XYZ file of C-alpha atoms in Angstrom:
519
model
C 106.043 130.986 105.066
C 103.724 129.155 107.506
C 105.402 126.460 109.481
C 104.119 124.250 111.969
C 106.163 126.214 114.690
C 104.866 129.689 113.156
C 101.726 130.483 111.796
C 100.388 133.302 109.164
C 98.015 135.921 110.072
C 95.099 135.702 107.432
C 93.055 139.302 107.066
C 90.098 139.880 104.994
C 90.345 143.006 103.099
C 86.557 144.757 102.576
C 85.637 147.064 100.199
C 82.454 149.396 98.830
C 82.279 148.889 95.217
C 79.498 151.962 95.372
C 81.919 154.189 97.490
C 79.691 154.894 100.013
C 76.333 155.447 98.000
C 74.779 151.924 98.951
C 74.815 153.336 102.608
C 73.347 157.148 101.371
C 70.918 156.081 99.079
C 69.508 152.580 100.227
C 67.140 153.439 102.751
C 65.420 155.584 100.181
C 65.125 153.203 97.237
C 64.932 149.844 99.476
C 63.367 150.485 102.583
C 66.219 149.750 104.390
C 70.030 150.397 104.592
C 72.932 148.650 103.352
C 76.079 149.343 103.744
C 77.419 148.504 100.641
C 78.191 145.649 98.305
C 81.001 144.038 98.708
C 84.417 143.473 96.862
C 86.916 141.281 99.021
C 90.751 139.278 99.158
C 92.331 137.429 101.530
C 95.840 138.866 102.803
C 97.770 136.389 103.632
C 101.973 135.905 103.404
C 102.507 139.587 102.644
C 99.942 139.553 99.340
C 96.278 139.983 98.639
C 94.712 137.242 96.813
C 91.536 138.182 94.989
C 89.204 137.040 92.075
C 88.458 139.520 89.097
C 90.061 138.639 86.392
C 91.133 135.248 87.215
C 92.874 134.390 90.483
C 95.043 137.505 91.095
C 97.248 138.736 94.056
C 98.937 142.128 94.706
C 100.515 143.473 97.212
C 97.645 144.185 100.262
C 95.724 147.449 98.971
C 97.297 147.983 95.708
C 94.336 146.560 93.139
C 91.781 148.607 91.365
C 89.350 148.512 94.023
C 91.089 150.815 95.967
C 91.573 151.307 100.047
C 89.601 148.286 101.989
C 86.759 149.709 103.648
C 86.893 147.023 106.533
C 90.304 145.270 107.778
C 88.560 141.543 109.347
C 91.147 139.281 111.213
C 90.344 135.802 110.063
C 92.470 133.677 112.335
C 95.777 131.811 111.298
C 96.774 129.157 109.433
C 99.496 126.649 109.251
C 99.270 126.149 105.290
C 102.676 126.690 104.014
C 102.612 129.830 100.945
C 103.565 126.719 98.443
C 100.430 124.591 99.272
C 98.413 127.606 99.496
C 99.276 128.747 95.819
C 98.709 124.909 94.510
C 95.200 125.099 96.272
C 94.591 128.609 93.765
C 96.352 126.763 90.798
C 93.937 123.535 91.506
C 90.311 125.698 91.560
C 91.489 128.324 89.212
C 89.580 126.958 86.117
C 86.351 127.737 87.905
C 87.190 131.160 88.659
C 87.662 132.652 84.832
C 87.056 135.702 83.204
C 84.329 133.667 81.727
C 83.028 131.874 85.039
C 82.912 135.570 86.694
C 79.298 135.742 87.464
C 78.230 139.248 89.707
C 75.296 137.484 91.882
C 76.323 134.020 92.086
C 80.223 133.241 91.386
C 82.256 136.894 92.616
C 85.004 137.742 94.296
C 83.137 136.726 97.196
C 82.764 133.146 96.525
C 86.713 132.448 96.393
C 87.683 134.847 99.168
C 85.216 132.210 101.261
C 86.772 129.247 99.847
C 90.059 130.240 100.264
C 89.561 131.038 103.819
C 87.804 128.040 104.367
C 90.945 126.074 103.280
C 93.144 128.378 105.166
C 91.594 128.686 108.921
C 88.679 126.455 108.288
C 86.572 129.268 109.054
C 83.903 131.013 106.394
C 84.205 134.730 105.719
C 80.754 137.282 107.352
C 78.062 135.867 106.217
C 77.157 139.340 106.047
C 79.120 139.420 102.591
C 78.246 136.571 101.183
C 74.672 136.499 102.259
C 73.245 140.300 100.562
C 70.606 139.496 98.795
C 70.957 139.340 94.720
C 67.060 141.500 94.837
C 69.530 144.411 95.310
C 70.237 144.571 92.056
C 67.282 144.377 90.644
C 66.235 147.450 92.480
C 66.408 151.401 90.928
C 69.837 151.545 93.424
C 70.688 148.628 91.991
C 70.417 149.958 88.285
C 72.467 153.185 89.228
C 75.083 151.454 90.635
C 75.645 148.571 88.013
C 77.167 150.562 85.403
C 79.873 151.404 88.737
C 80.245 147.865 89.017
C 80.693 145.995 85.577
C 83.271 149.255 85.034
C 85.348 147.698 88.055
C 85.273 144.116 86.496
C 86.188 145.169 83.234
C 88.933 146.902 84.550
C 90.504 144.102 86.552
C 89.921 142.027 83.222
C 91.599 144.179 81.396
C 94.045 144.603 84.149
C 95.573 141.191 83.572
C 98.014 142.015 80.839
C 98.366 145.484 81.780
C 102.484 144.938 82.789
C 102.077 146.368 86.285
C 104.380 145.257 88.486
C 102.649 145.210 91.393
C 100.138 142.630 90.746
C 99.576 139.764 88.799
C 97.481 136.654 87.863
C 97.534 133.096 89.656
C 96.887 130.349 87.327
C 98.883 127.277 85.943
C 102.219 125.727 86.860
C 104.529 126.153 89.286
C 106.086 129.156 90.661
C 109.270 129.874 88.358
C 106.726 129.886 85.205
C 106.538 132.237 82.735
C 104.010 135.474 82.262
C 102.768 137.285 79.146
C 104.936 138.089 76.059
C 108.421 139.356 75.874
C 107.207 142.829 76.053
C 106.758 141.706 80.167
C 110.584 142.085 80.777
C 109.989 145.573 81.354
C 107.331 144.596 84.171
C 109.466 145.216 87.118
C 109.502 149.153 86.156
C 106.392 151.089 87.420
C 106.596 153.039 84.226
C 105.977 150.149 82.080
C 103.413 150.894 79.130
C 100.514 148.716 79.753
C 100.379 145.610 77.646
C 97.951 144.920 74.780
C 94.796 144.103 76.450
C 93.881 141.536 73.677
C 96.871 139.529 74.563
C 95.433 139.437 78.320
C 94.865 135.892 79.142
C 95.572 133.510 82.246
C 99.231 132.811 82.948
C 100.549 130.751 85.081
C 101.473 130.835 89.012
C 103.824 134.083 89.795
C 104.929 136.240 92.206
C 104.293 139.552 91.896
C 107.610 140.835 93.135
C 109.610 142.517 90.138
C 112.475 140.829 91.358
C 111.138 137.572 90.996
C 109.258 138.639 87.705
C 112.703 139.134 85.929
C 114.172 135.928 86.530
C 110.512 133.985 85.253
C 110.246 136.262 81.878
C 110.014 133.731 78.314
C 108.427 134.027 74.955
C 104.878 134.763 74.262
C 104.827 131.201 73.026
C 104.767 129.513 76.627
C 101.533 132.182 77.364
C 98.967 129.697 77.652
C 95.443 129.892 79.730
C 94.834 127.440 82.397
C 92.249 125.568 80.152
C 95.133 124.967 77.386
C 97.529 123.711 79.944
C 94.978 121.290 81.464
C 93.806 120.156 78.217
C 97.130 119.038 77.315
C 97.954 117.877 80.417
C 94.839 115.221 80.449
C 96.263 114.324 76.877
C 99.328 113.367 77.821
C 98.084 111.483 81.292
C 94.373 110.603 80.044
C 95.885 106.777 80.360
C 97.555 106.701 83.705
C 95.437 105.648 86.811
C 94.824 108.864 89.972
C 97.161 106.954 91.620
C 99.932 109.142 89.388
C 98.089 112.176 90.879
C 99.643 114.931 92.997
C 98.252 114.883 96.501
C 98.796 116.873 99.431
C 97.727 114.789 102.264
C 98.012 111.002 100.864
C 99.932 109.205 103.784
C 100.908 105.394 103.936
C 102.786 105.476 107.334
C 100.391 103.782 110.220
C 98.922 106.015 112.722
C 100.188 104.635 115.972
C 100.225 104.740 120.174
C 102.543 105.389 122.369
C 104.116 107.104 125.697
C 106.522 106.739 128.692
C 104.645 105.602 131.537
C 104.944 101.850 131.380
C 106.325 102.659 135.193
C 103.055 103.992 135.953
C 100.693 100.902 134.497
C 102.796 98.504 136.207
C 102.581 99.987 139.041
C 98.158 100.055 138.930
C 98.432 96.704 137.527
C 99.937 95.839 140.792
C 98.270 97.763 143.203
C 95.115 95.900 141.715
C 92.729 94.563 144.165
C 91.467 91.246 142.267
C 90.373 87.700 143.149
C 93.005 85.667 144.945
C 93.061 83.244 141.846
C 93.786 85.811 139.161
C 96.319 87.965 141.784
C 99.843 87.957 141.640
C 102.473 85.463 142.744
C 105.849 86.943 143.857
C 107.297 85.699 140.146
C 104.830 87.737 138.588
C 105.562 91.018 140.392
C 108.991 90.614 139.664
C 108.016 89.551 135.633
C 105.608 92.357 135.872
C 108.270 94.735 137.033
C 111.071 93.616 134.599
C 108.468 94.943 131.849
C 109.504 98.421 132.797
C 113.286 97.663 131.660
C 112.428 95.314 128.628
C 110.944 98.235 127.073
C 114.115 100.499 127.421
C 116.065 97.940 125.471
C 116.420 97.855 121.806
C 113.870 95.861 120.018
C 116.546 93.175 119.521
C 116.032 92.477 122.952
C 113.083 89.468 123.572
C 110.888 89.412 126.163
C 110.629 86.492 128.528
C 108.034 83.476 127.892
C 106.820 84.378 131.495
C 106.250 88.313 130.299
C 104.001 86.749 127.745
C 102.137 84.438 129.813
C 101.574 86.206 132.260
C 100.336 89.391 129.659
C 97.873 86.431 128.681
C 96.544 85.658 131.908
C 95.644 88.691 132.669
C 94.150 89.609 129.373
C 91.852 86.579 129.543
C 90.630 86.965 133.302
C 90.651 90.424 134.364
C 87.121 91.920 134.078
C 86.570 95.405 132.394
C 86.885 97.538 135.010
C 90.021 96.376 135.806
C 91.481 95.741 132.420
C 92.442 99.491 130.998
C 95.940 99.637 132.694
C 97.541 96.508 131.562
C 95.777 97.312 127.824
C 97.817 100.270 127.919
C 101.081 98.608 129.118
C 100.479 95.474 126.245
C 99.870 99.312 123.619
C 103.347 100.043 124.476
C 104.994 96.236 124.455
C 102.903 95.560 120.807
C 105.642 97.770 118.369
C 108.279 95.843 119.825
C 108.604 93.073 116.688
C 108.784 89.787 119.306
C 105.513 91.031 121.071
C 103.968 91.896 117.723
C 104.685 88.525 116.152
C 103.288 86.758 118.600
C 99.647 88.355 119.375
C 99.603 89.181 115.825
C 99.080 85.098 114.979
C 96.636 82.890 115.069
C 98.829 80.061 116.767
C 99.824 82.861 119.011
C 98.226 85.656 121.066
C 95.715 86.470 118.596
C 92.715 84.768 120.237
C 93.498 86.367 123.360
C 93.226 89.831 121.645
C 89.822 88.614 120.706
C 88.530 87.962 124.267
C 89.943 91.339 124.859
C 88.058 93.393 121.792
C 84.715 90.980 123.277
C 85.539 92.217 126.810
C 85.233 95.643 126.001
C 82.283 96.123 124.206
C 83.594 95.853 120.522
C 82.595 92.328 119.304
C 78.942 92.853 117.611
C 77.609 89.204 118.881
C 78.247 90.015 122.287
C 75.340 91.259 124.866
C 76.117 92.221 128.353
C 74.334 94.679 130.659
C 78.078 95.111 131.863
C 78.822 98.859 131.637
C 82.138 99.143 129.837
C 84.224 101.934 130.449
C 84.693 103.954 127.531
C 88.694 104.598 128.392
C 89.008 100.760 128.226
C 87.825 100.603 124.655
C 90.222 103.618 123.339
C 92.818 101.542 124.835
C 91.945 98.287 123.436
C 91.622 100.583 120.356
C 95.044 102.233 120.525
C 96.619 98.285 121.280
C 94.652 97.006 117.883
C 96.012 99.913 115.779
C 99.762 99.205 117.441
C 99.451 95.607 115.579
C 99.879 97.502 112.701
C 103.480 99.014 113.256
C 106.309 98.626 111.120
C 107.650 95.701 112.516
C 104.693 93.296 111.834
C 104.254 90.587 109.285
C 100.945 90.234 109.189
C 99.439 93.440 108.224
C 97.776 92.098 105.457
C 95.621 89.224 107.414
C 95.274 92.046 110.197
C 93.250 94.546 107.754
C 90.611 92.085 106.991
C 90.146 90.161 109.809
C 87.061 90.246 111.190
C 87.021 90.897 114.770
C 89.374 94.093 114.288
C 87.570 95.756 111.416
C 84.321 95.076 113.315
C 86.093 97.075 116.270
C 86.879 99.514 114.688
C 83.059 100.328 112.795
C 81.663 99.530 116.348
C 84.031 102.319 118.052
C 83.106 104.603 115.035
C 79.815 104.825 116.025
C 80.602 105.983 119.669
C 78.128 108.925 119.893
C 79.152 110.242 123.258
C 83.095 110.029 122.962
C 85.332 111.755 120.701
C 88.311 110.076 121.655
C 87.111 106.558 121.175
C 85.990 107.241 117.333
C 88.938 108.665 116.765
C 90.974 106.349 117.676
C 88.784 104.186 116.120
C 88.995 106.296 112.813
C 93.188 105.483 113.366
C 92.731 101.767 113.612
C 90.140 101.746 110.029
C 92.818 103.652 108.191
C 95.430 101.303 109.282
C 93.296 98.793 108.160
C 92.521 100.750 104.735
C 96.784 101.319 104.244
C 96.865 97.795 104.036
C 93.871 96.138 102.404
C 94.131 94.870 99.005
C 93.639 97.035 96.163
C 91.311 95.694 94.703
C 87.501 95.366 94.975
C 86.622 93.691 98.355
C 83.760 93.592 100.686
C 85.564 95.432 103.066
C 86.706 98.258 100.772
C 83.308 99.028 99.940
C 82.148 98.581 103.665
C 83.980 100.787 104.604
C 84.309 103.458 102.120
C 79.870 103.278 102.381
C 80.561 103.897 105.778
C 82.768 106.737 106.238
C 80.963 108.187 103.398
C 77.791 108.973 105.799
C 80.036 109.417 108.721
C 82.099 111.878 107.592
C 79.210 114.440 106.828
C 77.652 114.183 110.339
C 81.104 114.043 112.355
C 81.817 117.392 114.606
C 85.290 116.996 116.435
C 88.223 117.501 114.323
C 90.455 114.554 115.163
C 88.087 111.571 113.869
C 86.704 113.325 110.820
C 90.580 114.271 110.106
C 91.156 110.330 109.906
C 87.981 109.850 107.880
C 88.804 111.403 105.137
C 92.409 110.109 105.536
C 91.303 106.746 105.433
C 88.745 107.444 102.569
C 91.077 109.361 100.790
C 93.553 106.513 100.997
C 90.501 103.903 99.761
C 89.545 106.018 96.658
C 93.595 106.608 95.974
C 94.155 102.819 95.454
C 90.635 101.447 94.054
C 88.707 103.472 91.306
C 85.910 101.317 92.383
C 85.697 103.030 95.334
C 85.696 106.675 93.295
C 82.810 105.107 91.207
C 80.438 103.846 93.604
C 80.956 107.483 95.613
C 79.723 108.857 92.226
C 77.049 107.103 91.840
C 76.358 107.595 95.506
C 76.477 111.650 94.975
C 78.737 112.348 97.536
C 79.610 115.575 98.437
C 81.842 116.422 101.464
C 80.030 119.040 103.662
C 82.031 122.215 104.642
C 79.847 123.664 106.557
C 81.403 124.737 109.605
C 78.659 124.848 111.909
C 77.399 121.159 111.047
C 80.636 119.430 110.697
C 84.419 119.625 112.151
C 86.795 121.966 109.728
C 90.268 122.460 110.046
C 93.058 123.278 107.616
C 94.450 119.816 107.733
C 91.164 118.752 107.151
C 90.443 120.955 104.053
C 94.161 119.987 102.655
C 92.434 116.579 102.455
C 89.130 117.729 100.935
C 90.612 119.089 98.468
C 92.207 115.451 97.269
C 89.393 113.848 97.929
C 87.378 115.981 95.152
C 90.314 116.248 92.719
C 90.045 112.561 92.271
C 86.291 112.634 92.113
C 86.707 115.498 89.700
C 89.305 113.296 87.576
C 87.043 110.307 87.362
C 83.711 112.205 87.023
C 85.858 114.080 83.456
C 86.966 111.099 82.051
């Protein structure tokens, strides 16, 4: 199993469904050679996962097709095996016996989508990309009697008791397969099963071991399509928010690290004005920082800590600021810090004049250049108001000045890091905003719905779709305008960022599009 310490090779197993006569006999007939056409399955945690059939896996090499021509390394993946098998249970009803289409939904199609969602990376376009035409060629005729042979046979393969492979489909992994006639699966000798009986079963291992423990009555055999209709039967009245997700998260995404020592000691060495500088109490206030945040949170800073934070905040220009922004980052999850620039009557107008002094207040115009690590700072300290320890979340998520921020820093075309962390501070905002249909929901849902399509680094799409995801899991309003909108989350790996944590979340995204769009 894939941890986050150890990662899974994932191989792409090629084969010639024409054995070689593609690459004899194309030139002739064509004009020009092909290789073959292709038949491929993703190895990946010791099995090969394939689509004939159905969803299937067998141990690597073992299916009807034979010996893999080609043996592609696709990269690794972090996807535990158990995630992995949900993602085949959740897209098996489009890959069917009776979905199986040769030129436009193969074997091909979910070998790419699978890798996609395991390395973020497509399989040769190669393979997916040869031309249907071929079939409509005089090759093409000889060798499609070859071919719709192979898929009938890995139809008929799915209730044919082997024990080395089997289908994916269904529940969870300690389902049932077949009939009774299937506790003889885990001998090699078994007589195949009646092929008439051959329909989807659920999730299984193909491991005889395993399959002896899982075996029940032919009454449990059920396809996918049965177990889904029922399913929406018995849940057709409960809201997506009852929905099994893989990547919903309601813990804030926050900033931290361990060199308060180090800011203090810029923030000193700091040649300003004489009537902004530093009085000998304020070095030592400064300095006593250091050890207020090695004490438990229990312990409250001084009035003159705060003050003098204010000062600074207020007078300092830009280009001077991004140090003691990154020291106030560190002071704001301690709950006493929190509280008090987290309130009106308190610190909260100075966090303004600090959002407007670096470029993220909409009504203000300067010429001033504004460094760009001074706004992911002021972006960081924003997102920190949102720890654990504050009581104002709530107020925080809609007011204006931060949510303005945060749209202003995700439009920062030349720096990743500062729309990322501005993608952290809008789905802090989004964990806490009310549920149900506000301005700023929609804002920002409209938003990240164009953003998220045209956004290349990993890290801020990543939060995108978090926050989106988050947005659609708590409002159906949200789900229904993004209908009506079309949306569709690009995959395409060469115009947008793709990761496996990012496809875990793609997935959720669509299931509850898919759940709204069926009802």
């Amino acid at each position: 199993m894939a941890s986050e310490d150890e990662e899974e090779k994932v191989l792409l197993h090629v084969y010639d469904l024409t054995h070689g006569m593609a690459a004899q006999y194309s030139e002739a007939f064509l004009g020009r050679k092909i290789e073959g056409l292709w038949h491929t399955g993703i190895v990946v945690f010791g099995k090969e996962y394939f689509y004939g059939g159905g969803i299937q896996c067998c141990n690597p090499g073992c299916s009807m097709a034979g010996q893999p021509s080609q043996v592609i390394p696709m990269g690794k993946t972090s996807i535990p095996v158990s995630i992995f098998r949900e993602f085949c249970q959740e897209i098996s009803p489009r890959y069917t016996p009776e979905t199986y289409s040769l030129l436009s939904h193969n074997c091909n199609n979910f070998t790419s989508e699978a890798c996609q969602f395991l390395t973020g990376e497509d399989i040769p376009s190669w393979i997916t990309g040869l031309p249907a035409e071929v079939l409509s060629t005089p090759l093409g005729a000889m060798i499609r009697p070859i071919i719709e042979g192979f898929e009938r046979s890995m139809k008929q393969s799915l209730g044919s008791g082997a024990s080395d492979w089997a289908p994916i489909v269904g529940g969870d992994e300690s389902s049932s397969i077949a009939d009774s006639s299937s506790s003889s699966a885990s001998s090699s000798s078994a007589p195949p099963a009646d092929a008439s009986r051959s329909e989807p079963g659920p999730i299984i291992d193909s491991d005889p071991q395993s399959l002896s423990a899982s075996i029940q009555s032919s009454d449990s055999f059920r396809t996918i399509a049965q177990q889904q209709t029922e399913e929406k039967q018995k849940q057709s009245h409960h809201p997506h928010t009852k929905m099994k997700l893989y990547s919903i998260s309601e813990k804030p995404l926050l900033n931290g690290d361990d060199k308060a020592s180090d800011y203090v000691k810029l923030i000193l060495g700091r040649k300003v004005k004489r009537d902004i500088g530093f009085s000998k109490t304020d070095v030592v206030t400064m300095k006593s920082i250091v050890q207020l945040l090695k004490q438990p949170e229990s312990e409250q800073a001084s009035k003159k800590v705060i003050d003098l934070l204010e000062r600074i905040l207020s007078s300092w220009p830009a280009n001077q600021l991004g140090s003691v922004v990154a020291l106030l980052r560190l002071l704001l999850i301690r709950p006493d810090i929190n509280h008090h620039f987290s309130s009106v009557d308190g610190g909260l107008p100075i966090i303004y004049s600090v959002i407007s002094t670096a470029g993220l207040d909409e009504d203000r115009e300067t010429d001033e250049v504004i460094p760009p690590s001074l706004q992911m700072l002021v972006l960081c300290a924003l997102s920190n108001l949102f720890a654990p320890c504050s009581r104002n979340v709530s107020d925080l998520a809609r007011d204006e000045f931060i949510f303005n921020a945060a749209l202003i820093g995700l439009t920062a075309q030349d720096n990743v890091a500062v729309r990322s962390r501005a993608s952290s501070l809008l789905f802090n905002c989004a964990i806490f905003m009310p549920k149900r249909n506000e301005d700023e929901v929609i804002q920002v849902a409209t938003t990240l719905s164009d953003h998220i399509n045209h956004e290349k680094a990993k890290a801020p799409r990543y939060r995108q779709l978090m926050t989106l995801l988050h947005l659609m899991y708590r409002n159906s309003e949200v789900v229904e305008l993004l209908i009506a909108l079309d949306f569709k989350i690009s995959t395409n790996s060469n115009e947008v960022a793709m990761s496996p944590k990012i496809n875990l979340v793609i997935v959720d995204v669509n299931k509850i599009l898919e759940s709204l769009d069926d009802l």
